[in-house]
Amino acid sequence: MAIIKNIKAREILDSRGNPTVECDIYLDDNSFGRSSVPSGASTGMHEAIELRDNDKGRYGGKGVLKAISNILEIVAPKIINQSFDNFYDFDENLLSIDGTKNKSNLGANATLALSLAYAKALAFQKKEELFKYLSKDNNFVLPVPMMNIVNGGSHADNSVDIQEFMIAPIGAPNFSESIRYGCEIFHSLKSKLKSKGLNINVGDEGGFAPNINSSNEVIELIIEAVNSAGLSMNKDIVLSLDVASTEFYENSKYYLKGENKILSSDEMIEYLKALSSTYPIYSIEDGMSEDDWEGWENLTKEIGARTQLVGDDLFVTNIERLQEGINRKIANSILVKVNQIGTLSETLDAINLAKKNGYTNVISHRSGETEDTTIADLAVATAAGQIKTGSLSRTDRTSKYNQLLRIEEILGNEAKFAGRQIIRY
Ligand code: PGA
Ligand code: ZN
């Protein structure tokens, strides 16, 4: 067991050019862990609190000096010269220092930075790769990447309603080939867009952000790009959507501005049903809004048997909300975002609760990211089977894929790729 000797915390920038928290923890044997915290744009209202300074004189109010001072002035004096049995104990101590349900005292950006840095320091101390250190049973699985090649919604300045159009290379023989499939499709899509006079600039998650009004048209273009890359739909590639519908839900209606449609909850379900029966879409995230539980129940009844229905804003990586969803038979999968809940151990609790109840896990980045690649290790360590970490461009996205490539190399012959087994039908 090692004693915490020093803690540093600083303001750094995320991929959107907003400040975020970075934290370093040193143990007395010079073991060291560093983490940095991502940040969402289409955040769920039930997420743990991300503490911002709201001082309009700095970074338009987005500074995180309060969260940093909470680390240095409130937490550090209580834990320096202390030791903990494991990161669960460390996190529990953090929760008791914070004392709130939603981390509003310290800020989830402060608690997550500490929690991840501490776990990394322990892995360093054990001279273990993070994915090995985090695993309970050494069942390492390389996830199928859901690659977000067209960005819309609040991640892009275009007329696409659905936030994320993703390709999942289920037919690739291994993880590195899945990256090659994704990349070749990404470049083929780029040429296709260009040849049609559409914009090839990218959105927050590195996917293209053309002005296209219809979701069907976006999907048709992606399918063309898959074929031009010499790959086949279903055999090699299936599609996945993050509708992020909370963003366009108001007064019990879904406002699809690009498509010029205002839909009731039932009509929204029909819309999703039509999309998923027309195209090979194996997974739909946040098809319904975070508090439209009845809509979620109906959607799950309608298409849950053959489609993975992922709760992001719905569950916010929170075991209480997930348990309620399980009780009400809502969705069949959870999106896992470390900063939605604010500690590593609570993240693992959510993953385990999902597994116990036959829900799948999709480990996820945020639209505002840093160079921290913890989620890559987390996906392998928990054998989640799926990761969503953006497109095949921009280092904030590719850094996670690159870490997975390194892990695949370390595992060598033992590397297993989740592949086709993630499909429900
Ligand atoms: P966010 O988007 O990080 O902006 O919340 C990601 C998602 O909705 O899955
Ligand atoms: Zn989402």
mmCIF file of N, CA and C in Angstrom, residues 4-56:
data_model
loop_
_atom_site.group_PDB
_atom_site.id
_atom_site.type_symbol
_atom_site.label_atom_id
_atom_site.label_comp_id
_atom_site.label_asym_id
_atom_site.label_seq_id
_atom_site.Cartn_x
_atom_site.Cartn_y
_atom_site.Cartn_z
ATOM 1 N N ILE A 4 -0.399 8.626 -0.411
ATOM 2 C CA ILE A 4 -0.491 9.734 -1.376
ATOM 3 C C ILE A 4 0.432 10.853 -0.915
ATOM 4 N N LYS A 5 1.334 11.238 -1.790
ATOM 5 C CA LYS A 5 2.338 12.236 -1.400
ATOM 6 C C LYS A 5 2.024 13.620 -1.945
ATOM 7 N N ASN A 6 1.515 13.667 -3.162
ATOM 8 C CA ASN A 6 1.303 14.986 -3.762
ATOM 9 C C ASN A 6 0.156 14.939 -4.768
ATOM 10 N N ILE A 7 -0.568 16.039 -4.853
ATOM 11 C CA ILE A 7 -1.656 16.151 -5.835
ATOM 12 C C ILE A 7 -1.512 17.485 -6.556
ATOM 13 N N LYS A 8 -1.571 17.432 -7.862
ATOM 14 C CA LYS A 8 -1.563 18.667 -8.644
ATOM 15 C C LYS A 8 -2.847 18.702 -9.476
ATOM 16 N N ALA A 9 -3.327 19.897 -9.760
ATOM 17 C CA ALA A 9 -4.485 20.021 -10.647
ATOM 18 C C ALA A 9 -4.343 21.308 -11.426
ATOM 19 N N ARG A 10 -4.753 21.276 -12.668
ATOM 20 C CA ARG A 10 -4.587 22.459 -13.521
ATOM 21 C C ARG A 10 -5.713 22.546 -14.547
ATOM 22 N N GLU A 11 -5.853 23.753 -15.083
ATOM 23 C CA GLU A 11 -6.808 23.976 -16.157
ATOM 24 C C GLU A 11 -6.096 23.680 -17.474
ATOM 25 N N ILE A 12 -6.658 22.766 -18.278
ATOM 26 C CA ILE A 12 -6.140 22.548 -19.636
ATOM 27 C C ILE A 12 -7.300 22.747 -20.611
ATOM 28 N N LEU A 13 -7.073 22.536 -21.896
ATOM 29 C CA LEU A 13 -8.151 22.737 -22.874
ATOM 30 C C LEU A 13 -8.683 21.419 -23.397
ATOM 31 N N ASP A 14 -9.996 21.378 -23.653
ATOM 32 C CA ASP A 14 -10.557 20.203 -24.315
ATOM 33 C C ASP A 14 -10.608 20.434 -25.830
ATOM 34 N N SER A 15 -11.148 19.452 -26.556
ATOM 35 C CA SER A 15 -11.094 19.482 -28.022
ATOM 36 C C SER A 15 -11.928 20.590 -28.634
ATOM 37 N N ARG A 16 -12.837 21.177 -27.841
ATOM 38 C CA ARG A 16 -13.629 22.295 -28.376
ATOM 39 C C ARG A 16 -13.046 23.641 -27.975
ATOM 40 N N GLY A 17 -11.860 23.579 -27.299
ATOM 41 C CA GLY A 17 -11.246 24.831 -26.873
ATOM 42 C C GLY A 17 -11.881 25.406 -25.621
ATOM 43 N N ASN A 18 -12.464 24.535 -24.797
ATOM 44 C CA ASN A 18 -12.981 24.971 -23.497
ATOM 45 C C ASN A 18 -12.091 24.415 -22.392
ATOM 46 N N PRO A 19 -11.988 25.129 -21.280
ATOM 47 C CA PRO A 19 -11.150 24.634 -20.188
ATOM 48 C C PRO A 19 -11.718 23.361 -19.566
ATOM 49 N N THR A 20 -10.825 22.510 -19.106
ATOM 50 C CA THR A 20 -11.248 21.335 -18.339
ATOM 51 C C THR A 20 -10.177 21.023 -17.301
ATOM 52 N N VAL A 21 -10.468 20.026 -16.458
ATOM 53 C CA VAL A 21 -9.585 19.733 -15.327
ATOM 54 C C VAL A 21 -8.603 18.624 -15.672
ATOM 55 N N GLU A 22 -7.328 18.842 -15.333
ATOM 56 C CA GLU A 22 -6.343 17.752 -15.376
ATOM 57 C C GLU A 22 -5.792 17.592 -13.963
ATOM 58 N N CYS A 23 -5.565 16.348 -13.571
ATOM 59 C CA CYS A 23 -5.091 16.098 -12.204
ATOM 60 C C CYS A 23 -3.952 15.079 -12.203
ATOM 61 N N ASP A 24 -2.959 15.306 -11.383
ATOM 62 C CA ASP A 24 -1.829 14.380 -11.204
ATOM 63 C C ASP A 24 -1.805 13.917 -9.751
ATOM 64 N N ILE A 25 -1.637 12.625 -9.549
ATOM 65 C CA ILE A 25 -1.474 12.112 -8.181
ATOM 66 C C ILE A 25 -0.158 11.345 -8.094
ATOM 67 N N TYR A 26 0.650 11.674 -7.083
ATOM 68 C CA TYR A 26 1.927 10.996 -6.843
ATOM 69 C C TYR A 26 1.838 10.214 -5.537
ATOM 70 N N LEU A 27 2.296 8.968 -5.576
ATOM 71 C CA LEU A 27 2.386 8.171 -4.350
ATOM 72 C C LEU A 27 3.811 8.256 -3.798
ATOM 73 N N ASP A 28 4.001 7.770 -2.566
ATOM 74 C CA ASP A 28 5.316 7.978 -1.933
ATOM 75 C C ASP A 28 6.421 7.124 -2.556
ATOM 76 N N ASP A 29 6.054 6.135 -3.382
ATOM 77 C CA ASP A 29 7.099 5.389 -4.093
ATOM 78 C C ASP A 29 7.286 5.919 -5.517
ATOM 79 N N ASN A 30 6.845 7.163 -5.713
ATOM 80 C CA ASN A 30 6.948 7.841 -7.018
ATOM 81 C C ASN A 30 6.014 7.282 -8.090
ATOM 82 N N SER A 31 5.094 6.419 -7.718
ATOM 83 C CA SER A 31 4.056 6.022 -8.674
ATOM 84 C C SER A 31 3.236 7.266 -9.002
ATOM 85 N N PHE A 32 2.730 7.292 -10.218
ATOM 86 C CA PHE A 32 2.128 8.534 -10.718
ATOM 87 C C PHE A 32 0.919 8.232 -11.591
ATOM 88 N N GLY A 33 -0.124 9.019 -11.452
ATOM 89 C CA GLY A 33 -1.280 8.881 -12.345
ATOM 90 C C GLY A 33 -1.762 10.243 -12.806
ATOM 91 N N ARG A 34 -2.086 10.365 -14.066
ATOM 92 C CA ARG A 34 -2.609 11.643 -14.602
ATOM 93 C C ARG A 34 -3.905 11.376 -15.354
ATOM 94 N N SER A 35 -4.880 12.238 -15.148
ATOM 95 C CA SER A 35 -6.138 12.088 -15.880
ATOM 96 C C SER A 35 -6.634 13.458 -16.306
ATOM 97 N N SER A 36 -7.470 13.488 -17.329
ATOM 98 C CA SER A 36 -8.177 14.721 -17.668
ATOM 99 C C SER A 36 -9.621 14.385 -18.020
ATOM 100 N N VAL A 37 -10.465 15.379 -17.920
ATOM 101 C CA VAL A 37 -11.922 15.157 -17.876
ATOM 102 C C VAL A 37 -12.592 15.649 -19.157
ATOM 103 N N PRO A 38 -13.464 14.807 -19.754
ATOM 104 C CA PRO A 38 -14.187 15.236 -20.958
ATOM 105 C C PRO A 38 -15.423 16.060 -20.601
ATOM 106 N N SER A 39 -16.100 16.558 -21.631
ATOM 107 C CA SER A 39 -17.261 17.409 -21.380
ATOM 108 C C SER A 39 -18.284 17.281 -22.511
ATOM 109 N N GLY A 40 -19.556 17.170 -22.159
ATOM 110 C CA GLY A 40 -20.595 16.971 -23.173
ATOM 111 C C GLY A 40 -21.189 18.276 -23.682
ATOM 112 N N ALA A 41 -21.887 18.189 -24.823
ATOM 113 C CA ALA A 41 -22.664 19.330 -25.339
ATOM 114 C C ALA A 41 -24.146 19.001 -25.209
ATOM 115 N N SER A 42 -24.507 17.761 -25.613
ATOM 116 C CA SER A 42 -25.903 17.350 -25.488
ATOM 117 C C SER A 42 -26.047 16.585 -24.170
ATOM 118 N N THR A 43 -25.860 17.305 -23.077
ATOM 119 C CA THR A 43 -25.828 16.645 -21.762
ATOM 120 C C THR A 43 -27.241 16.300 -21.286
ATOM 121 N N GLY A 44 -27.334 15.219 -20.515
ATOM 122 C CA GLY A 44 -28.611 14.860 -19.907
ATOM 123 C C GLY A 44 -28.803 15.675 -18.636
ATOM 124 N N MET A 45 -30.058 16.024 -18.339
ATOM 125 C CA MET A 45 -30.260 16.871 -17.154
ATOM 126 C C MET A 45 -30.034 16.116 -15.843
ATOM 127 N N HIS A 46 -29.954 14.767 -15.907
ATOM 128 C CA HIS A 46 -29.754 14.015 -14.673
ATOM 129 C C HIS A 46 -28.286 13.647 -14.434
ATOM 130 N N GLU A 47 -27.398 14.205 -15.239
ATOM 131 C CA GLU A 47 -25.958 13.928 -15.047
ATOM 132 C C GLU A 47 -25.460 14.577 -13.756
ATOM 133 N N ALA A 48 -24.343 14.043 -13.229
ATOM 134 C CA ALA A 48 -23.676 14.706 -12.103
ATOM 135 C C ALA A 48 -23.203 16.090 -12.571
ATOM 136 N N ILE A 49 -23.045 16.976 -11.617
ATOM 137 C CA ILE A 49 -22.793 18.389 -11.948
ATOM 138 C C ILE A 49 -21.353 18.642 -12.376
ATOM 139 N N GLU A 50 -21.219 19.266 -13.535
ATOM 140 C CA GLU A 50 -19.907 19.712 -14.014
ATOM 141 C C GLU A 50 -19.750 21.149 -13.529
ATOM 142 N N LEU A 51 -18.789 21.355 -12.644
ATOM 143 C CA LEU A 51 -18.663 22.680 -12.022
ATOM 144 C C LEU A 51 -17.914 23.643 -12.935
ATOM 145 N N ARG A 52 -18.576 24.739 -13.297
ATOM 146 C CA ARG A 52 -17.956 25.813 -14.083
ATOM 147 C C ARG A 52 -17.927 27.075 -13.219
ATOM 148 N N ASP A 53 -16.958 27.966 -13.475
ATOM 149 C CA ASP A 53 -16.793 29.149 -12.625
ATOM 150 C C ASP A 53 -17.903 30.181 -12.822
ATOM 151 N N ASN A 54 -18.507 30.208 -14.020
ATOM 152 C CA ASN A 54 -19.494 31.247 -14.349
ATOM 153 C C ASN A 54 -18.956 32.661 -14.165
ATOM 154 N N ASP A 55 -17.662 32.827 -14.286
ATOM 155 C CA ASP A 55 -17.051 34.155 -14.258
ATOM 156 C C ASP A 55 -16.895 34.594 -15.708
ATOM 157 N N LYS A 56 -17.796 35.466 -16.138
ATOM 158 C CA LYS A 56 -17.843 35.845 -17.563
ATOM 159 C C LYS A 56 -16.547 36.508 -18.023
#
